[in-house]
Amino acid sequence: MENKQSYFSELGSGIKTLAVGLKVTLKEFFTKKSTEQYPENRKTTLHVSKRHRGRLAFVRNEDGSYNCTACTLCEKACPNGTITILSEMQEDPETGKKKRVLLDYKYDLGDCMFCQLCTNACNFNAIHFTNDFENSVFDRESLVLHLDKEVYDGGSLPNLIDGGAPLTIGKFNTKTK
């Protein structure tokens, strides 16, 4: 007799749990949905946080030069080897002292973990993460960037470095279904 009571009480408990789950599902089914129209409205309404780590870029001076001294601290700090620095020692014609000169700064965006250890290790403020997130490509080879040779212009969206569109909480340019 005791066994039958526990069986029916467990069965009732199971049905009660199922009813609660169905209630939540039905409530969600009948609420209006909103969808952010990403590809179409990304230039007008998309907000990206300034702290978002999207890709690595050289910090350029006003004359277009960079602060990298090829010290390889960022390469050593990178846990999975996405940064490769090629440099050579050259003699400075003005002082006559030997100085390390950067030949190639290769950064593999496809392997990067965006951990920011490289920017923390850089003593010269030569590299920083931008908040550019649109890095979709069909060929992985195009994710290998040579930062010393390219000049980052701010990405594909207007005002992306400043965060894109202004953040308005609770108000979206959305399409309601």
CSV table of C-alpha atoms in Angstrom, one decimal, residues 39-134:
chain,number,residue,atom,x,y,z
A,39,PRO,CA,23.3,43.5,-41.5
A,40,GLU,CA,20.9,46.2,-42.7
A,41,ASN,CA,21.1,48.6,-39.7
A,42,ARG,CA,24.6,48.0,-38.4
A,43,LYS,CA,25.8,51.4,-39.5
A,44,THR,CA,23.1,53.3,-37.7
A,45,THR,CA,22.1,51.4,-34.6
A,46,LEU,CA,24.9,48.9,-33.7
A,47,HIS,CA,26.6,49.7,-30.4
A,48,VAL,CA,29.9,48.0,-29.6
A,49,SER,CA,31.6,48.6,-26.3
A,50,LYS,CA,34.9,50.5,-26.4
A,51,ARG,CA,36.5,47.7,-24.2
A,52,HIS,CA,35.6,45.0,-26.7
A,53,ARG,CA,38.7,43.1,-27.9
A,54,GLY,CA,38.2,42.6,-31.7
A,55,ARG,CA,41.6,42.7,-33.3
A,56,LEU,CA,45.1,43.9,-32.7
A,57,ALA,CA,46.4,47.1,-34.3
A,58,PHE,CA,49.5,49.2,-34.1
A,59,VAL,CA,49.2,52.6,-32.3
A,60,ARG,CA,50.3,55.1,-35.0
A,61,ASN,CA,51.8,58.5,-34.3
A,62,GLU,CA,50.6,61.6,-36.3
A,63,ASP,CA,53.3,61.1,-38.9
A,64,GLY,CA,52.3,57.4,-39.4
A,65,SER,CA,55.2,55.9,-37.5
A,66,TYR,CA,54.8,53.4,-34.8
A,67,ASN,CA,56.3,52.9,-31.3
A,68,CYS,CA,57.3,49.2,-31.8
A,69,THR,CA,61.0,48.6,-31.0
A,70,ALA,CA,60.9,44.8,-31.8
A,71,CYS,CA,61.6,43.9,-28.2
A,72,THR,CA,59.5,40.7,-28.6
A,73,LEU,CA,57.9,41.0,-25.2
A,74,CYS,CA,54.4,40.7,-26.8
A,75,GLU,CA,55.6,37.6,-28.7
A,76,LYS,CA,56.8,36.0,-25.5
A,77,ALA,CA,53.7,36.8,-23.6
A,78,CYS,CA,51.4,35.4,-26.2
A,79,PRO,CA,50.2,31.9,-24.9
A,80,ASN,CA,49.5,30.3,-28.3
A,81,GLY,CA,52.1,32.0,-30.6
A,82,THR,CA,49.8,34.2,-32.7
A,83,ILE,CA,52.5,37.0,-32.9
A,84,THR,CA,55.7,36.5,-34.8
A,85,ILE,CA,58.3,39.3,-34.9
A,86,LEU,CA,61.2,39.4,-37.4
A,87,SER,CA,63.9,41.9,-36.6
A,88,GLU,CA,67.5,42.6,-37.3
A,89,MET,CA,70.3,44.7,-35.7
A,90,GLN,CA,71.3,47.7,-37.7
A,91,GLU,CA,73.7,50.5,-37.0
A,92,ASP,CA,72.2,53.9,-36.5
A,93,PRO,CA,73.9,56.4,-38.8
A,94,GLU,CA,73.6,59.3,-36.4
A,95,THR,CA,74.9,57.7,-33.2
A,96,GLY,CA,76.8,54.8,-34.5
A,97,LYS,CA,75.1,52.4,-32.0
A,98,LYS,CA,73.5,49.2,-33.1
A,99,LYS,CA,69.7,49.2,-32.8
A,100,ARG,CA,67.1,46.5,-33.3
A,101,VAL,CA,64.9,47.3,-36.3
A,102,LEU,CA,61.5,45.7,-37.0
A,103,LEU,CA,61.2,43.9,-40.3
A,104,ASP,CA,57.9,42.1,-40.0
A,105,TYR,CA,55.2,42.0,-37.3
A,106,LYS,CA,52.9,39.1,-38.1
A,107,TYR,CA,49.7,38.6,-36.2
A,108,ASP,CA,47.4,35.7,-36.8
A,109,LEU,CA,43.8,36.9,-36.0
A,110,GLY,CA,42.4,33.4,-36.5
A,111,ASP,CA,44.4,31.9,-33.7
A,112,CYS,CA,44.2,34.8,-31.3
A,113,MET,CA,42.5,34.2,-27.9
A,114,PHE,CA,42.0,37.9,-27.3
A,115,CYS,CA,43.5,37.6,-23.9
A,116,GLN,CA,45.3,41.0,-24.0
A,117,LEU,CA,48.5,39.6,-22.5
A,118,CYS,CA,50.4,41.0,-25.4
A,119,THR,CA,49.2,44.6,-24.9
A,120,ASN,CA,49.8,44.3,-21.1
A,121,ALA,CA,53.4,43.1,-21.8
A,122,CYS,CA,54.2,46.0,-24.2
A,123,ASN,CA,56.2,48.7,-22.5
A,124,PHE,CA,56.1,51.1,-25.4
A,125,ASN,CA,52.3,51.3,-25.9
A,126,ALA,CA,52.8,50.1,-29.5
A,127,ILE,CA,49.8,47.8,-29.8
A,128,HIS,CA,46.2,47.9,-28.7
A,129,PHE,CA,43.0,46.0,-29.3
A,130,THR,CA,40.3,47.7,-31.3
A,131,ASN,CA,36.6,46.9,-31.1
A,132,ASP,CA,36.3,45.9,-34.7
A,133,PHE,CA,34.5,42.6,-34.7
A,134,GLU,CA,33.6,42.0,-38.4
